[in-house]
Amino acid sequence: MSKIVHLIKIFIMRLSYVAVLLSGVGVLLSSCSDGKKRYLIGVSQCSEDSWRSKLNSELEQSTYFNEGVSVVMRSADDNIEQQRRQIQELVDMNIDLLIVSPQQTGNLSDAISIAAKKDIPVILFDRKSGADNYTAFMGADNYMIGQMMADYAASQMAGHGNIVEIAGEHKSSPAMERHKGFNDAIRKYPDIHIVGYAEGDWKQPSGEVAMQQILDQLYPVRDGVVQEGPQIDCIFGGNDRMAVGARKALEKFVQVHPEATSLHPSKMLYLGVDALPTPGGGIEKVRDGELTVSAIYPTHGDELMELALNILEGNSYEKETMMETNMVTQANARVLLMQYKEVENQIHYIKRMHARVDTILGQLDTQRIVLFGIIGMTFILSLFTILTVRAYRVKRNLNRELRKKNDELNEEKAKVEHQRDELEEQRDQLLDLTETLKNRNGSSTEGEGAAEASVKESKDKPEVMEENSFVSRFLQYVGDHLSEPDLSVEDIGEGLCLSRVQLYRKIKSMTGKTPVEIIREERLKRSKVLLEDASLSISEVAYKVGFSAPSYFTKCYKDYYGKAPSGKSGRC
Ligand code: FRU
């Protein structure tokens, strides 16, 4: 019972050892993953331009600070059908959140519903969809931008003059809102008139084309001569690029038609929206005087990412976020550009750091794999060692038990062998005595009498020669069969054609010793010679001379020679 308890204890100990090792590996494995959920954010941009690429890189950079977040971007190149397909594609990629900047209002809500139906939160950015199936909106107040521009123009024009408006894509919410804000505000100034209106597609060439159309209307050319039109004091562009395009068209027109004396491109106001700080962007244009003013239309990819993560993590967030805007004029353009350069340097530094961290993480991954390998090997080796040690212990115990059993067996054998010798002797004596008694009582058979007589005869007339030859024959027989442990007096008698009693009496009378004694002596004498052989151990010598128990051999040897046997081999 106690053995079973002991075995159970050992088993539990081993189990806990394995459990500790496995949990160690588990801890290391879990450290491999940061434990944070991974989010895939899909971004559907309506077009591709410097404003959107700034926004995209800000989104990309904010993933550096939000581990486990990645973005996948698509740009529809101002094609509503393409944007619809791309949204479907992003939804099929199993994105966790969709950021959309719809190319047009009212034309994309069906595609956005696909995401909403799949429980994918949707953030509308910069442009509105016209439906309410979105999770949050983030953008600037375009109506307010329009108003701001109108007030600025009015103040610069001292409350009177003419304005031309080049609006953006008319189906997009920023274009509509900027237009409305501008016109609502201008109405406050009765002496300011909007003398021309055309739409572009947000790109510079479209601004040029739109301005050309307006000039064609206001300054028609008849018979190669420009008809004088109204003076133009200000151009309001839906964004910076279209405002720059409009200026270019105006300058070209004046170059071709110098007779249009009421057009003075260098004296006009050029208003734009976006004020990008990037090279060639609105702020540089204001600094260089190409534009008079530009309203900042912020990108703020970092804030957009923060909103996305708040939604994904289940934190509180604003449904509508209006980003701040401001005017860039020649007075602050340089300062803003300097600040932006500073920020750019920081971004560049962060990018380098990110690359470095990526390399280190790569190295860490390799080291982790090596570490797991080592832990695995150590685990296997430990297991192997435990099993080997266990097997060795079991084997050692078995050997010990086997040796003990063997010793006990040898002891038994020695006893049996000793008893056998004694019994043999006693048997001989008994047989001898029985014969003598029979003879005395005269009841001996003729054959036996003859044998007796022959013994007597041989005693009566001592013929030394004959005796010697009989003893020699006896010894010869014994010598030839010495290695047989079962060699008996009967066997020898048979070999010498004598009965056991006859042999016993003859040998006893001739040598004074019993045959059993002589056999033992012969075995011991031979053993003495064999012990000189360095290749034989004591046990081997004992077996070679017919002892079946080495311990009995040692006892007999000691009795006979007065000291224990010691071989040249030094082995027992
Ligand atoms: C960029 C852009 C900006 C403009 C905004 C309006 O694609 O055209 O220039 O301010 O989109 O959505």
Short mmCIF file of N, CA, C and O in Angstrom, two decimals, residues 400-463:
data_model
loop_
_atom_site.label_atom_id
_atom_site.label_comp_id
_atom_site.label_asym_id
_atom_site.label_seq_id
_atom_site.Cartn_x
_atom_site.Cartn_y
_atom_site.Cartn_z
N ARG A 400 20.91 -6.16 -8.14
CA ARG A 400 21.21 -6.41 -6.72
C ARG A 400 20.41 -7.62 -6.23
O ARG A 400 20.93 -8.52 -5.58
N GLU A 401 19.11 -7.61 -6.61
CA GLU A 401 18.25 -8.71 -6.17
C GLU A 401 18.69 -10.03 -6.77
O GLU A 401 18.73 -11.06 -6.10
N LEU A 402 19.10 -9.94 -8.05
CA LEU A 402 19.55 -11.14 -8.75
C LEU A 402 20.79 -11.73 -8.09
O LEU A 402 20.91 -12.96 -7.89
N ARG A 403 21.71 -10.80 -7.74
CA ARG A 403 22.97 -11.23 -7.11
C ARG A 403 22.68 -11.90 -5.76
O ARG A 403 23.23 -12.93 -5.42
N LYS A 404 21.74 -11.28 -5.03
CA LYS A 404 21.37 -11.81 -3.72
C LYS A 404 20.80 -13.23 -3.87
O LYS A 404 21.18 -14.17 -3.18
N LYS A 405 19.90 -13.33 -4.87
CA LYS A 405 19.27 -14.64 -5.13
C LYS A 405 20.34 -15.66 -5.52
O LYS A 405 20.32 -16.80 -5.07
N ASN A 406 21.27 -15.22 -6.34
CA ASN A 406 22.34 -16.09 -6.81
C ASN A 406 23.19 -16.58 -5.63
O ASN A 406 23.52 -17.76 -5.54
N ASP A 407 23.50 -15.64 -4.73
CA ASP A 407 24.30 -16.00 -3.55
C ASP A 407 23.56 -17.02 -2.69
O ASP A 407 24.15 -18.01 -2.24
N GLU A 408 22.26 -16.74 -2.53
CA GLU A 408 21.46 -17.67 -1.72
C GLU A 408 21.45 -19.06 -2.37
O GLU A 408 21.60 -20.08 -1.70
N LEU A 409 21.30 -19.02 -3.70
CA LEU A 409 21.27 -20.28 -4.46
C LEU A 409 22.58 -21.04 -4.30
O LEU A 409 22.61 -22.25 -4.10
N ASN A 410 23.69 -20.27 -4.39
CA ASN A 410 25.02 -20.89 -4.25
C ASN A 410 25.20 -21.50 -2.87
O ASN A 410 25.79 -22.57 -2.73
N GLU A 411 24.69 -20.78 -1.87
CA GLU A 411 24.78 -21.28 -0.50
C GLU A 411 24.06 -22.61 -0.38
O GLU A 411 24.56 -23.58 0.18
N GLU A 412 22.82 -22.58 -0.99
CA GLU A 412 22.01 -23.81 -0.97
C GLU A 412 22.75 -24.94 -1.66
O GLU A 412 22.82 -26.05 -1.17
N LYS A 413 23.33 -24.57 -2.82
CA LYS A 413 24.06 -25.58 -3.63
C LYS A 413 25.21 -26.16 -2.81
O LYS A 413 25.46 -27.37 -2.80
N ALA A 414 25.95 -25.23 -2.13
CA ALA A 414 27.10 -25.66 -1.34
C ALA A 414 26.66 -26.65 -0.26
O ALA A 414 27.30 -27.68 -0.04
N LYS A 415 25.51 -26.30 0.37
CA LYS A 415 24.99 -27.18 1.44
C LYS A 415 24.66 -28.55 0.86
O LYS A 415 25.04 -29.59 1.39
N VAL A 416 23.95 -28.48 -0.27
CA VAL A 416 23.52 -29.74 -0.90
C VAL A 416 24.73 -30.58 -1.29
O VAL A 416 24.79 -31.80 -1.05
N GLU A 417 25.74 -29.90 -1.86
CA GLU A 417 26.94 -30.61 -2.30
C GLU A 417 27.66 -31.26 -1.11
O GLU A 417 28.12 -32.40 -1.17
N HIS A 418 27.73 -30.47 -0.02
CA HIS A 418 28.37 -30.97 1.19
C HIS A 418 27.63 -32.19 1.74
O HIS A 418 28.21 -33.23 2.06
N GLN A 419 26.28 -32.02 1.78
CA GLN A 419 25.46 -33.13 2.28
C GLN A 419 25.60 -34.35 1.38
O GLN A 419 25.65 -35.49 1.85
N ARG A 420 25.66 -34.08 0.07
CA ARG A 420 25.78 -35.21 -0.87
C ARG A 420 27.07 -35.99 -0.58
O ARG A 420 27.06 -37.21 -0.50
N ASP A 421 28.19 -35.25 -0.39
CA ASP A 421 29.47 -35.91 -0.10
C ASP A 421 29.38 -36.74 1.18
O ASP A 421 29.83 -37.89 1.23
N GLU A 422 28.76 -36.12 2.19
CA GLU A 422 28.64 -36.82 3.48
C GLU A 422 27.78 -38.08 3.32
O GLU A 422 28.12 -39.16 3.82
N LEU A 423 26.67 -37.89 2.57
CA LEU A 423 25.78 -39.04 2.37
C LEU A 423 26.48 -40.16 1.61
O LEU A 423 26.32 -41.34 1.95
N GLU A 424 27.27 -39.74 0.60
CA GLU A 424 28.03 -40.73 -0.17
C GLU A 424 28.94 -41.53 0.76
O GLU A 424 29.01 -42.76 0.68
N GLU A 425 29.64 -40.81 1.62
CA GLU A 425 30.57 -41.46 2.57
C GLU A 425 29.80 -42.42 3.47
O GLU A 425 30.18 -43.58 3.64
N GLN A 426 28.67 -41.89 4.01
CA GLN A 426 27.89 -42.71 4.94
C GLN A 426 27.34 -43.95 4.24
O GLN A 426 27.30 -45.03 4.81
N ARG A 427 26.95 -43.71 2.98
CA ARG A 427 26.40 -44.84 2.23
C ARG A 427 27.45 -45.93 2.06
O ARG A 427 27.19 -47.11 2.27
N ASP A 428 28.66 -45.50 1.70
CA ASP A 428 29.77 -46.46 1.53
C ASP A 428 30.01 -47.23 2.83
O ASP A 428 30.15 -48.46 2.82
N GLN A 429 30.05 -46.46 3.93
CA GLN A 429 30.31 -47.11 5.22
C GLN A 429 29.19 -48.10 5.54
O GLN A 429 29.45 -49.21 6.03
N LEU A 430 27.95 -47.66 5.27
CA LEU A 430 26.80 -48.52 5.56
C LEU A 430 26.85 -49.80 4.75
O LEU A 430 26.64 -50.91 5.27
N LEU A 431 27.15 -49.61 3.46
CA LEU A 431 27.23 -50.79 2.58
C LEU A 431 28.32 -51.73 3.07
O LEU A 431 28.14 -52.96 3.13
N ASP A 432 29.44 -51.16 3.45
CA ASP A 432 30.59 -51.94 3.93
C ASP A 432 30.19 -52.73 5.17
O ASP A 432 30.45 -53.94 5.28
N LEU A 433 29.51 -52.03 6.06
CA LEU A 433 29.10 -52.66 7.32
C LEU A 433 28.10 -53.78 7.06
O LEU A 433 28.21 -54.88 7.63
N THR A 434 27.15 -53.50 6.19
CA THR A 434 26.13 -54.51 5.85
C THR A 434 26.80 -55.77 5.32
O THR A 434 26.47 -56.89 5.72
N GLU A 435 27.78 -55.59 4.43
CA GLU A 435 28.51 -56.73 3.84
C GLU A 435 29.20 -57.53 4.92
O GLU A 435 29.14 -58.77 4.97
N THR A 436 29.87 -56.81 5.82
CA THR A 436 30.64 -57.48 6.87
C THR A 436 29.70 -58.32 7.74
O THR A 436 29.99 -59.48 8.04
N LEU A 437 28.57 -57.72 8.09
CA LEU A 437 27.60 -58.42 8.94
C LEU A 437 27.06 -59.66 8.24
O LEU A 437 26.95 -60.73 8.83
N LYS A 438 26.76 -59.49 6.97
CA LYS A 438 26.24 -60.63 6.18
C LYS A 438 27.23 -61.78 6.20
O LYS A 438 26.89 -62.93 6.41
N ASN A 439 28.52 -61.45 6.01
CA ASN A 439 29.57 -62.48 5.97
C ASN A 439 29.68 -63.18 7.31
O ASN A 439 29.84 -64.40 7.38
N ARG A 440 29.60 -62.35 8.34
CA ARG A 440 29.71 -62.95 9.67
C ARG A 440 28.57 -63.92 9.92
O ARG A 440 28.74 -64.98 10.50
N ASN A 441 27.42 -63.57 9.49
CA ASN A 441 26.25 -64.44 9.72
C ASN A 441 26.21 -65.59 8.73
O ASN A 441 25.33 -66.43 8.79
N GLY A 442 27.21 -65.66 7.85
CA GLY A 442 27.30 -66.75 6.88
C GLY A 442 26.18 -66.74 5.89
O GLY A 442 25.88 -67.74 5.28
N SER A 443 25.54 -65.62 5.75
CA SER A 443 24.45 -65.57 4.79
C SER A 443 24.83 -64.85 3.53
O SER A 443 24.00 -64.45 2.74
N SER A 444 26.10 -64.76 3.35
CA SER A 444 26.54 -64.04 2.15
C SER A 444 26.41 -64.91 0.93
O SER A 444 26.52 -66.12 1.00
N THR A 445 26.12 -64.33 -0.15
CA THR A 445 25.98 -65.09 -1.41
C THR A 445 27.35 -65.52 -1.89
O THR A 445 28.37 -65.00 -1.42
N GLU A 446 27.30 -66.41 -2.86
CA GLU A 446 28.57 -66.94 -3.38
C GLU A 446 29.39 -65.86 -4.04
O GLU A 446 30.59 -65.74 -3.82
N GLY A 447 28.67 -65.10 -4.80
CA GLY A 447 29.39 -64.01 -5.52
C GLY A 447 30.05 -63.05 -4.58
O GLY A 447 31.20 -62.71 -4.75
N GLU A 448 29.23 -62.70 -3.56
CA GLU A 448 29.74 -61.72 -2.62
C GLU A 448 30.90 -62.33 -1.84
O GLU A 448 31.88 -61.69 -1.52
N GLY A 449 30.72 -63.65 -1.50
CA GLY A 449 31.81 -64.36 -0.79
C GLY A 449 33.06 -64.34 -1.58
O GLY A 449 34.15 -64.15 -1.06
N ALA A 450 32.85 -64.52 -2.89
CA ALA A 450 34.03 -64.52 -3.78
C ALA A 450 34.70 -63.19 -3.76
O ALA A 450 35.92 -63.10 -3.71
N ALA A 451 33.82 -62.17 -3.78
CA ALA A 451 34.39 -60.81 -3.76
C ALA A 451 35.15 -60.58 -2.49
O ALA A 451 36.28 -60.09 -2.53
N GLU A 452 34.47 -61.03 -1.37
CA GLU A 452 35.12 -60.90 -0.05
C GLU A 452 36.44 -61.62 -0.07
O GLU A 452 37.46 -61.10 0.36
N ALA A 453 36.35 -62.83 -0.59
CA ALA A 453 37.56 -63.67 -0.63
C ALA A 453 38.63 -63.01 -1.44
O ALA A 453 39.80 -63.01 -1.05
N SER A 454 38.17 -62.45 -2.58
CA SER A 454 39.20 -61.84 -3.43
C SER A 454 39.85 -60.68 -2.72
O SER A 454 41.05 -60.47 -2.86
N VAL A 455 39.03 -59.87 -1.96
CA VAL A 455 39.61 -58.76 -1.21
C VAL A 455 40.58 -59.29 -0.19
O VAL A 455 41.70 -58.81 -0.06
N LYS A 456 40.03 -60.35 0.55
CA LYS A 456 40.88 -60.96 1.58
C LYS A 456 42.18 -61.44 0.99
O LYS A 456 43.26 -61.20 1.51
N GLU A 457 41.95 -62.14 -0.16
CA GLU A 457 43.09 -62.69 -0.88
C GLU A 457 44.10 -61.61 -1.16
O GLU A 457 45.29 -61.77 -0.85
N SER A 458 43.57 -60.54 -1.71
CA SER A 458 44.50 -59.47 -2.06
C SER A 458 45.17 -58.90 -0.83
O SER A 458 46.27 -58.41 -0.91
N LYS A 459 44.44 -59.00 0.32
CA LYS A 459 45.05 -58.51 1.56
C LYS A 459 46.05 -59.50 2.10
O LYS A 459 47.09 -59.13 2.64
N ASP A 460 45.61 -60.77 1.93
CA ASP A 460 46.46 -61.81 2.48
C ASP A 460 47.81 -61.85 1.80
O ASP A 460 48.84 -61.91 2.44
N LYS A 461 47.77 -61.85 0.49
CA LYS A 461 49.06 -61.83 -0.18
C LYS A 461 49.24 -60.46 -0.85
O LYS A 461 48.77 -60.21 -1.94
N PRO A 462 49.86 -59.60 -0.11
CA PRO A 462 50.04 -58.22 -0.61
C PRO A 462 50.92 -58.15 -1.85
O PRO A 462 52.09 -58.45 -1.79
N GLU A 463 50.30 -57.87 -2.90
CA GLU A 463 51.07 -57.73 -4.14
C GLU A 463 51.06 -56.24 -4.47
O GLU A 463 50.12 -55.70 -5.06
#
